[in-house]
Short mmCIF file of C-alpha atoms in Angstrom, two decimals:
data_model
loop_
_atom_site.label_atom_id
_atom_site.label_comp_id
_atom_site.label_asym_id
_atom_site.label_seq_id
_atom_site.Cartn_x
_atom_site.Cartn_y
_atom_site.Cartn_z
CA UNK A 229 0.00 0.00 0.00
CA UNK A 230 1.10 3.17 -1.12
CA UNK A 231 2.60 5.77 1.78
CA UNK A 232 -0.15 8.58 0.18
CA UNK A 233 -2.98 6.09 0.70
CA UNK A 234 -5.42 6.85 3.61
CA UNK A 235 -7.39 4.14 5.07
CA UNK A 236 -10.68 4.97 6.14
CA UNK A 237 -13.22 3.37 8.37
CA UNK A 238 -16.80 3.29 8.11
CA UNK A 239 -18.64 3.63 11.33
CA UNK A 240 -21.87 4.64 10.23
CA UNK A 241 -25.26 3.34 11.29
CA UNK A 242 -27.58 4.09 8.50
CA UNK A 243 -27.42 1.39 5.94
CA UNK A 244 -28.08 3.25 2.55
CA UNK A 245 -25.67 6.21 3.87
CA UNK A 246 -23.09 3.47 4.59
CA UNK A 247 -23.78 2.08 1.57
CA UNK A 248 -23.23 5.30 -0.54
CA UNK A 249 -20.39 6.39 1.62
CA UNK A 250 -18.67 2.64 0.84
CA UNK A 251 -19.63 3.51 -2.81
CA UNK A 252 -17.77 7.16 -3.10
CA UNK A 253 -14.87 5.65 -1.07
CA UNK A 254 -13.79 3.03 -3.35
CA UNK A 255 -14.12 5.18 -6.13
CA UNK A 256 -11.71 7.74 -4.63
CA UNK A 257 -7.93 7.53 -5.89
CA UNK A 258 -5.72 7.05 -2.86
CA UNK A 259 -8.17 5.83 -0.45
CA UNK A 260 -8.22 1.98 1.26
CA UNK A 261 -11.14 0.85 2.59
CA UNK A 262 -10.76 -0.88 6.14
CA UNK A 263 -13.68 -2.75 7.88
CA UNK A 264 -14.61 -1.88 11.79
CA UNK A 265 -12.10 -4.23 12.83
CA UNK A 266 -9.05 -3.58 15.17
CA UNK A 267 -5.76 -1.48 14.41
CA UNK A 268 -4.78 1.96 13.52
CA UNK A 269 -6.79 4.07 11.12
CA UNK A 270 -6.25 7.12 9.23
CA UNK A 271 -9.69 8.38 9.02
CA UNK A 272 -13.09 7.53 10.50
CA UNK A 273 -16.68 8.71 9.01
CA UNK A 274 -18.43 8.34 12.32
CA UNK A 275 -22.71 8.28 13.28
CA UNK A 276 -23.00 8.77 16.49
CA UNK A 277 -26.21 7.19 18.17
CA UNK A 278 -27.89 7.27 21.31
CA UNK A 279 -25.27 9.06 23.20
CA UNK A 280 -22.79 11.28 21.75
CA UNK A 281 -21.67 12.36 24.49
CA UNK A 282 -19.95 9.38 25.74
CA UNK A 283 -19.28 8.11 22.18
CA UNK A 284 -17.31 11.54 21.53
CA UNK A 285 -15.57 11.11 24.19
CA UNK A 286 -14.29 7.57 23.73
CA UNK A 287 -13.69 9.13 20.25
CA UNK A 288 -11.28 11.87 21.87
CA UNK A 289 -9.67 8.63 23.85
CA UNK A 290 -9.11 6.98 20.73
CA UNK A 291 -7.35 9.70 18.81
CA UNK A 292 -4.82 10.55 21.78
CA UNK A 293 -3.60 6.97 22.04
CA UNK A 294 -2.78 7.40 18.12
CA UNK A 295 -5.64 4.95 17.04
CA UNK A 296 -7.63 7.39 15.09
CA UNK A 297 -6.16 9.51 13.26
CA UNK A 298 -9.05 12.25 11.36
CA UNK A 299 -12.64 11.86 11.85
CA UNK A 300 -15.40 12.80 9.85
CA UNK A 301 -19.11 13.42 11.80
CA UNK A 302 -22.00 11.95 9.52
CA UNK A 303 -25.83 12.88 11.28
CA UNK A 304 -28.47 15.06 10.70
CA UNK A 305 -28.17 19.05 11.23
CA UNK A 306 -26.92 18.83 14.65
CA UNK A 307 -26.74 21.14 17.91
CA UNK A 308 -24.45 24.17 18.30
CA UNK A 309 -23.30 22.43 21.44
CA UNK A 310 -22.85 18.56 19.80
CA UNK A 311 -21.06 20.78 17.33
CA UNK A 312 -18.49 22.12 19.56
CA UNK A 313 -18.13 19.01 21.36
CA UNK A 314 -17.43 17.14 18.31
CA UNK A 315 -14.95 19.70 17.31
CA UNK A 316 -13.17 19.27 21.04
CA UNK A 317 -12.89 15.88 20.04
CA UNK A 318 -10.98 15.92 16.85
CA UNK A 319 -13.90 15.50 14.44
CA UNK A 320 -12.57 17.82 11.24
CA UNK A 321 -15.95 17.57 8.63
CA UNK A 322 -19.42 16.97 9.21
CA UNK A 323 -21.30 15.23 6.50
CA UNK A 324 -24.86 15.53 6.39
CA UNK A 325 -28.04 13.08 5.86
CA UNK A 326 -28.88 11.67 3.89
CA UNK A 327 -25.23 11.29 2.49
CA UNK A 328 -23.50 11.58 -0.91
CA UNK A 329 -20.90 10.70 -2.77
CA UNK A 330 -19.96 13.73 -3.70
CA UNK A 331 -19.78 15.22 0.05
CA UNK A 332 -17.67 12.17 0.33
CA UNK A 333 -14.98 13.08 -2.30
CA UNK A 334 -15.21 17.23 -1.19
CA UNK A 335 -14.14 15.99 2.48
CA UNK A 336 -11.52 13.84 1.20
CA UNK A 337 -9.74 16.52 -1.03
CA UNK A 338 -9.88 18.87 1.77
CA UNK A 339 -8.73 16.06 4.16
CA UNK A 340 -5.46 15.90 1.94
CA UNK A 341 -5.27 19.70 1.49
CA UNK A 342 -4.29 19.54 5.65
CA UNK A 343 -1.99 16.63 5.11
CA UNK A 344 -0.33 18.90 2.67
CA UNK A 345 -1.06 16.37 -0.49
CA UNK A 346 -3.12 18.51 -2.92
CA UNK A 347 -1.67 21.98 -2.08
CA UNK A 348 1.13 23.61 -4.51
CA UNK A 349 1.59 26.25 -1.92
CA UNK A 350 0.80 27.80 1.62
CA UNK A 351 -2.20 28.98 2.20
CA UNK A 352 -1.67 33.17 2.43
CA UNK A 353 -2.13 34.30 5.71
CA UNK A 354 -3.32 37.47 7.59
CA UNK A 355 -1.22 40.79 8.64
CA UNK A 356 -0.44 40.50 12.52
CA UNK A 357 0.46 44.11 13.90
CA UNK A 358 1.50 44.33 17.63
CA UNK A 359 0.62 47.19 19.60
CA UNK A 360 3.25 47.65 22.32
CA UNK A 361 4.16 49.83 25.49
CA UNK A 362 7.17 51.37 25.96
CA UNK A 363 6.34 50.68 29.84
CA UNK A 364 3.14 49.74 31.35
CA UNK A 365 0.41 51.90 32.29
CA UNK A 366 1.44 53.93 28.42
CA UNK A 367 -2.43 53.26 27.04
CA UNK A 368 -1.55 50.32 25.00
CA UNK A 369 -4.36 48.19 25.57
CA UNK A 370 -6.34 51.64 24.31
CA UNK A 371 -4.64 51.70 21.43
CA UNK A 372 -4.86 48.18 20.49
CA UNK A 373 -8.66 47.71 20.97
CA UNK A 374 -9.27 51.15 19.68
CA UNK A 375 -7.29 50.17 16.77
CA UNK A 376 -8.66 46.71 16.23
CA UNK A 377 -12.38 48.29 16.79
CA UNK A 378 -11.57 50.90 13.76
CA UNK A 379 -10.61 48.95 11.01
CA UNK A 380 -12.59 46.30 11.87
CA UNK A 381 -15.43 48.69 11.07
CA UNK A 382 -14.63 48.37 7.61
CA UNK A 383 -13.70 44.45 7.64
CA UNK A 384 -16.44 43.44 9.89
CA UNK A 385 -15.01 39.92 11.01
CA UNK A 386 -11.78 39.74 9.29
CA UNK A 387 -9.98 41.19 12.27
CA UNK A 388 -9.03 39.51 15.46
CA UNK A 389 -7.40 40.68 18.48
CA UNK A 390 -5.16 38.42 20.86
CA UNK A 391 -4.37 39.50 24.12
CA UNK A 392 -0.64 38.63 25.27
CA UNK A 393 -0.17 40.71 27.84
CA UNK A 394 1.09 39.36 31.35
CA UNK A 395 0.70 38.75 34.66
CA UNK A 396 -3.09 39.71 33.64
CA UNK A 397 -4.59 40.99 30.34
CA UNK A 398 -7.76 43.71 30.53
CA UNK A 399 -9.24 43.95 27.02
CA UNK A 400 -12.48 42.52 27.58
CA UNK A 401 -13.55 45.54 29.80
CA UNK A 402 -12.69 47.37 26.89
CA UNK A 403 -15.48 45.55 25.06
CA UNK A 404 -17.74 45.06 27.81
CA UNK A 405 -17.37 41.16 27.00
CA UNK A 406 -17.59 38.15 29.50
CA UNK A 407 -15.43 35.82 28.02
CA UNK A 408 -15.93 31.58 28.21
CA UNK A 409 -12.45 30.95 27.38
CA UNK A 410 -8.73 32.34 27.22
CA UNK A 411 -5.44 31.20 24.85
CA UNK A 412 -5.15 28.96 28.25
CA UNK A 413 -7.64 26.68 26.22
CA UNK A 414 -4.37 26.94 23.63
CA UNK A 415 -1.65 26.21 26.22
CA UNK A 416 -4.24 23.03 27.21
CA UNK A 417 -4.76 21.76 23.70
CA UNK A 418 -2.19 22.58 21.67
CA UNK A 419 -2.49 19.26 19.83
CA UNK A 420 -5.78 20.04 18.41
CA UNK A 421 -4.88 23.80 17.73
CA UNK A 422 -6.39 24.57 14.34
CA UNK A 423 -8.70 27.49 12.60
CA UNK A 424 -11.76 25.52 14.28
CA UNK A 425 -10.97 24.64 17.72
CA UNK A 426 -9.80 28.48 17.55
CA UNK A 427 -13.20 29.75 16.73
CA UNK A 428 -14.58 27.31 18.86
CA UNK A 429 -13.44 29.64 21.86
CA UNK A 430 -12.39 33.07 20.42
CA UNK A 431 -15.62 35.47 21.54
CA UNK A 432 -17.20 37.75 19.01
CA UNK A 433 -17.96 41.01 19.94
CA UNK A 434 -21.19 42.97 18.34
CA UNK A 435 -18.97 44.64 15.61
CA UNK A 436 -17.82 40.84 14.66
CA UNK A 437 -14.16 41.22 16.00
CA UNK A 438 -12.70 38.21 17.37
CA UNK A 439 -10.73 38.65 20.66
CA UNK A 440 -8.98 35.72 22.38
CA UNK A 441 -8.36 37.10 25.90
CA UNK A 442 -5.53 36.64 28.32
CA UNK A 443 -6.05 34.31 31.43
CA UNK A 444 -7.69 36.36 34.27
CA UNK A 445 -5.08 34.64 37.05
CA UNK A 446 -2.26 34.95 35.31
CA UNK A 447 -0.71 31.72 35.97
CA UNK A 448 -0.83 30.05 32.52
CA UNK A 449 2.29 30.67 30.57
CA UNK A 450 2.28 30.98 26.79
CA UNK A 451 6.29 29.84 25.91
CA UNK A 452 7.22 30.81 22.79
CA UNK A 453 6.65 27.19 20.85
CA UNK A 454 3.07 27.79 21.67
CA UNK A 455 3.14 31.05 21.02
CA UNK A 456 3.68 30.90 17.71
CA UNK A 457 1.65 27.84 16.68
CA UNK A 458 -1.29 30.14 18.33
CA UNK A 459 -0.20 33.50 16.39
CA UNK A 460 0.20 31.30 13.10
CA UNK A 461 -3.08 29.77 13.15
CA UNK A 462 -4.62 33.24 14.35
CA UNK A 463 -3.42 34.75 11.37
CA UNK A 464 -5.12 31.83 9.20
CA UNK A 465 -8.53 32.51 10.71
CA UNK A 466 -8.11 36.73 10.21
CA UNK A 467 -7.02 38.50 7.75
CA UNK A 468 -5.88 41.45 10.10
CA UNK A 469 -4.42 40.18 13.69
CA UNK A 470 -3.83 42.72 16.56
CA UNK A 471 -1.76 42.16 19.16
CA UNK A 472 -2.51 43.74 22.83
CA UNK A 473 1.54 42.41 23.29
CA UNK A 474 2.36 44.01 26.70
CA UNK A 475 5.67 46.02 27.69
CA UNK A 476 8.59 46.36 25.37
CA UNK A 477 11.06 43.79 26.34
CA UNK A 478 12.16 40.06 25.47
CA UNK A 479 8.41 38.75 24.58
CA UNK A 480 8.68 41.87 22.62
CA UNK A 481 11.68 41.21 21.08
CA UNK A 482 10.80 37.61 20.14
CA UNK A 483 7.40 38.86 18.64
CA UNK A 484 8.99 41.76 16.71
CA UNK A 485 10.51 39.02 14.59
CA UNK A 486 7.29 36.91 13.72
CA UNK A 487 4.71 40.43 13.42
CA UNK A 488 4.11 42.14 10.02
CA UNK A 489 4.54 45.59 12.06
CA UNK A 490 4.30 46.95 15.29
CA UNK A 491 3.44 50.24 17.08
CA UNK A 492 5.68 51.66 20.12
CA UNK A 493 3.60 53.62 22.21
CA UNK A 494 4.97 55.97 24.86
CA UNK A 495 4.21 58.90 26.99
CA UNK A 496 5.90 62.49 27.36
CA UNK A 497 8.23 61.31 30.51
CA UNK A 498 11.41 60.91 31.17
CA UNK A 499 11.45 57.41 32.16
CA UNK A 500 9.47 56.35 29.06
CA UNK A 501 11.35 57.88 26.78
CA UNK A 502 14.20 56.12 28.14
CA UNK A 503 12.70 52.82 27.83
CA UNK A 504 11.64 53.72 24.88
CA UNK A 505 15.28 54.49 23.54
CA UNK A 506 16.56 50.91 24.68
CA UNK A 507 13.76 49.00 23.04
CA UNK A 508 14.69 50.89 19.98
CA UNK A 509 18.55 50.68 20.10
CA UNK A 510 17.84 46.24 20.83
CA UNK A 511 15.68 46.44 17.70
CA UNK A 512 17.91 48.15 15.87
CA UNK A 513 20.81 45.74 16.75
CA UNK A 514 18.76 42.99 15.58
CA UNK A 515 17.57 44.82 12.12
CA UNK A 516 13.96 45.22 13.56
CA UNK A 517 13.92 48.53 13.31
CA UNK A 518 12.38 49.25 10.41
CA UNK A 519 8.87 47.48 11.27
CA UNK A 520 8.15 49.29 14.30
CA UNK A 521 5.67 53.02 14.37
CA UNK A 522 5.96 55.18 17.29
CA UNK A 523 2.61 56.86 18.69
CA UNK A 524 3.04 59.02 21.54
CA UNK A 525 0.31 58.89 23.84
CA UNK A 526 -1.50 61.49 26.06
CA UNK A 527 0.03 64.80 24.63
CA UNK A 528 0.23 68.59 25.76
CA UNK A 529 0.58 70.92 23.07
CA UNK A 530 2.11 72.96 25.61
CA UNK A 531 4.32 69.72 27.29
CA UNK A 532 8.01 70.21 28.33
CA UNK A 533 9.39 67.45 26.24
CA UNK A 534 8.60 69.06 22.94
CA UNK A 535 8.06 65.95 19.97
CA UNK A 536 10.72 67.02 17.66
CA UNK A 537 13.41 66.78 20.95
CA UNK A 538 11.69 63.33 22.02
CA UNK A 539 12.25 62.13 18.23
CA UNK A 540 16.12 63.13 18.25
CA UNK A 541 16.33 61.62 21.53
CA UNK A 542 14.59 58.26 19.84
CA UNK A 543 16.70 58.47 16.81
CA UNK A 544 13.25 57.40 15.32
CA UNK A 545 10.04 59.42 14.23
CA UNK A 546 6.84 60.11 15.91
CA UNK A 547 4.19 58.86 13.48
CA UNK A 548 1.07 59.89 15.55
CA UNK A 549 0.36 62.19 18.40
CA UNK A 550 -2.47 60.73 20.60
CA UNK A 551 -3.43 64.07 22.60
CA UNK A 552 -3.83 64.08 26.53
CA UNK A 553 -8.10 63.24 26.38
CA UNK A 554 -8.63 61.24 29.95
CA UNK A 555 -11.81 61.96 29.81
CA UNK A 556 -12.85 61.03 26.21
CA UNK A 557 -10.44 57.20 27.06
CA UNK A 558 -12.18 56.73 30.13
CA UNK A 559 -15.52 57.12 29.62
CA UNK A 560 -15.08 54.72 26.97
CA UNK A 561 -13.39 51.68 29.13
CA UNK A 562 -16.36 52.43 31.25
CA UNK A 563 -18.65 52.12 28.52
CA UNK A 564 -16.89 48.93 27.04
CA UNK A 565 -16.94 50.91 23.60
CA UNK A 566 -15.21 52.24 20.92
CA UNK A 567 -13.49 55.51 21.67
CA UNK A 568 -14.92 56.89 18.34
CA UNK A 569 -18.70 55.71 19.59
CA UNK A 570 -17.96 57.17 23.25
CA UNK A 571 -16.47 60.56 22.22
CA UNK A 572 -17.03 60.58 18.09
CA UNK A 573 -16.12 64.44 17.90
CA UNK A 574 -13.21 64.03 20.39
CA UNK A 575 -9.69 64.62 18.70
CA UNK A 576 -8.55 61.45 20.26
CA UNK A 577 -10.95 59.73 18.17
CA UNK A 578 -10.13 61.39 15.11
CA UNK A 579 -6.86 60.59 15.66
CA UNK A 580 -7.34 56.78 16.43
CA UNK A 581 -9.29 56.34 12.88
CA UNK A 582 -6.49 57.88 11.53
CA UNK A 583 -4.14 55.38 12.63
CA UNK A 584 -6.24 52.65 11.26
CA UNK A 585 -6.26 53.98 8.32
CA UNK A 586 -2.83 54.06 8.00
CA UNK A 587 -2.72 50.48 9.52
CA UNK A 588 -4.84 48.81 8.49
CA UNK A 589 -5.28 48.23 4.93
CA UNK A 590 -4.36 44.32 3.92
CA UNK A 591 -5.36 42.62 0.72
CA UNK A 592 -8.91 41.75 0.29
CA UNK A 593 -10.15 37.70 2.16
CA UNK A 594 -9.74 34.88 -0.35
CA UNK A 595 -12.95 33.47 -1.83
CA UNK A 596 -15.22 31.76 1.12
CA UNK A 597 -15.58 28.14 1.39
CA UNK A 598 -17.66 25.32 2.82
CA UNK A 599 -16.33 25.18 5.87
CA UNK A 600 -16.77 23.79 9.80
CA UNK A 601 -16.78 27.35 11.08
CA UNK A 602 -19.88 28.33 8.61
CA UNK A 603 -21.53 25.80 9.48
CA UNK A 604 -21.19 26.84 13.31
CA UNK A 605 -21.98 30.31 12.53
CA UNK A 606 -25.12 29.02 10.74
CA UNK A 607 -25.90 27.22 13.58
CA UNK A 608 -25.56 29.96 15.94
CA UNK A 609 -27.27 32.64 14.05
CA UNK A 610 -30.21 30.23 13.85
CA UNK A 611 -30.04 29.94 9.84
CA UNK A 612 -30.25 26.89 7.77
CA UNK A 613 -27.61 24.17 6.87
CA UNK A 614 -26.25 23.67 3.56
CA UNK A 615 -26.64 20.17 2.34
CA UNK A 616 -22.21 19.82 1.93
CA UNK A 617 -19.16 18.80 3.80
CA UNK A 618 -17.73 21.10 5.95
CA UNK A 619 -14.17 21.33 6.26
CA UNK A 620 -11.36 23.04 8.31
CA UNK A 621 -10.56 26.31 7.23
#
C-alpha cells in the first residue's frame, strides 16, 4: 500500500448512507477501505447514536492513544453544542443526511489539502500588527482595541485581536465582553490547535471582532513554541491580527521578529522615553527597526518634552500624536466601547481612525468556502444548513 494512501473506516449506522459512503470511497484515488475491525486508522466517518456524548468522548480517547487519526461526523443538522463538542474531540468535517458521494470526495480533497497532499503552496495568511508599550500603564491596551475596533469597522469579522499581555490581560472591559475561554484553552490543547478549535473559543464582539483574551489569574504561561503555533493559526482565521503584546522587552523582542509591524507607544516622561530608547537601540541591533511606528500617547501641546526633541532623543520618528483626552479614554473603558462611539467628535478619536487607516489596509479575504466554522456560525445565528461537507478552514 502506497505511503499517500489513507485508510478509512466506516462507522456509520444508517445502511443506505453506509452504503453510498462505501460507494464514493472506493471510487476515490488514494483511499483503502478498512472494515470496523481492530488497528490503527487514518480516518473515520463516524454516526453517532444514542449518546454522543460518551461516544465523543471515547472518540477523543481513541485519537490521543494514536488509534484514530481524522474523523469525519456523519448525522443530521446537529446542535451548536454537539457541534463544539465534536470539534473538542478531533472531528474535522461533518457530513450531512442523507449522504452523498460527492460530500464524500469534497471531504476527502480537503482532508489531503491539511496533510499537505493537494496543495502547490501555503495557504496566504493574515497581517499581525503588535501594539506595544514602551512601559506599562502607556495606554496600550487603548490603542490596540481602539485600533482593532476601527478597522474592523470596515472588515467586519476579518480582524481579530489576541491579548498577550502578562501577569493579567484587561481587554475585555474594553469591550464590555464576559469571556468563556482564554489562549489557556491553547496552552491546554495545543495538539488540536487549528482554525476551528480556535473559533470554537475566540468570543465575538457585536462589531464581529474576534478577541482571544488573556487568562484572568495569570498563571498560565504561553512559551514561545506555543506562542507561535497560536499566532500562526490566528493569522489563518483573520485577515488582520492585533496584538494587545504588553511592555517592550524580550516577549517583545521575540514577537517583533514573527509580526508584520508593530506600534511603540509611549508617553511624554522621562522614564518612558528612556525605555523607549533601549527598546529601539535592541531592535535596531537585531535589524527590527524598520517594522516598528511610534505613537506618543497622552500629549500637551504645551508639554516640556517638545516631539521634535523626544524624536532626536529616539533616533526614530513620531508617526502619531495621541493628545492628553482622559476623559474622552475613560468614559469609553467604562462604557466597554469604541473611543470613536464614546467621544465621536473628540480629537482622540479622530486621531485613532487615523491610525487605522494608516494600519490597516491588507489585501482583500480569499474566496469563502464550505467550511466547519460556517456551518457553526449558521448554527448559531439560527439559519439553515447547507446540504455539503464542511471542512477546516
Amino acid at each position: 500500500m502506497s505511503a499517500d494512501t489513507i485508510t478509512v473506516t466506516l462507522a456509520v449506522r444508517d445502511p443506505e448512507a453506509k452504503r453510498v459512503l462505501a460507494q464514493a470511497a472506493r471510487e476515490c484515488p488514494g483511499v483503502h477501505l478498512n472494515g470496523e475491525g481492530p488497528g490503527p486508522v487514518d480516518l473515520l466517518v463516524f454516526e453517532p447514536g444514542a449518546e454522543p456524548g460518551a461516544e465523543l468522548d471515547r472518540l477523543e480517547r481513541a485519537r490521543r492513544d494514536g488509534r484514530v487519526g481524522e474523523v469525519f461526523l456523519v448525522g443530521r443538522e446537529p446542535s451548536p453544542e454537539l457541534l463544539i463538542r465534536a470539534i473538542r474531540a478531533g472531528v474535522t468535517e461533518f457530513l450531512p443526511l442523507p449522504a452523498t458521494a460527492r460530500d464524500l470526495a469534497e471531504a476527502l480533497a480537503r482532508s489531503r489539502e491539511r496533510r499537505g497532499g493537494g496543495r502547490e503552496q501555503a495557504r496566504d495568511t493574515g497581517r499581525t500588527l503588535a501594539v506595544i508599550g514602551a512601559k506599562p500603564g502607556v495606554g496600550a491596551s487603548t490603542v490596540a482595541v481602539n485600533l482593532a475596533l476601527e478597522t474592523n469597522r470596515s472588515h467586519p469579522g476579518r480582524v481579530g485581536l489576541l491579548d498577550l499581555r502578562e501577569p493579567q490581560g484587561e481587554t475585555p472591559y474594553f469591550l464590555d465582553l464576559e469571556c468563556a475561554y482564554t489562549w489557556e484553552e491553547v496552552v491546554n490543547n495545543l495538539a488540536r490547535l487549528d482554525c476551528t478549535f480556535l473559533d470554537s473559543i475566540i468570543t465575538r464582539h457585536s462589531s464581529g471582532l474576534g478577541l482571544l483574551p488573556a487568562p484572568a489569574d495569570g498563571r498560565a504561561k504561553l512559551d514561545g513554541p506555543a506562542r507561535e503555533h497560536l499566532l500562526a493559526e490566528m493569522s489563518r482565521l483573520f485577515d488582520l491580527l492585533v496584538l494587545d503584546a504588553g511592555v517592550a522587552g524580550e516577549q517583545a523582542i521575540d514577537l517583533m521578529r514573527r509580526v508584520d509591524g508593530a506600534v511603540l507607544v509611549l508617553n511624554p516622561t522621562l522614564p518612558c522615553l528612556a525605555r523607549a530608547r533601549a527598546f529601539l537601540e535592541e531592535l535596531r541591533r537585531q535589524g527590527l527597526a524598520d517594522k516598528v511606528r511610534l505613537a506618543m500617547n497622552r500629549h500637551l501641546a504645551e508639554s516640556e518634552i517638545d516631539p521634535v526633541e523626544a524624536s532626536e532623543v529616539l533616533g526614530h520618528a513620531l508617526d502619531w500624536l495621541l493628545p492628553d483626552d482622559a476623559r474622552s479614554a475613560l468614559s469609553a473603558l467604562n462604557q466597554g466601547r469604541a473611543v470613536a462611539e464614546a467621544a465621536p467628535k473628540s480629537r482622540l478619536a479622530r486621531t485613532l481612525r487615523r491610525m487605522a487607516a494608516d494600519l490597516g489596509g491588507f489585501a482583500e479575504a480569499p474566496a469563502a468556502r464550505p467550511g466547519f466554522l460556517g456551518l457553526l456560525r449558521r448554527l448559531r445565528s439560527g439559519g439553515k444548513t447547507a446540504s455539503q461537507g464542511l471542512g477546516v478552514a
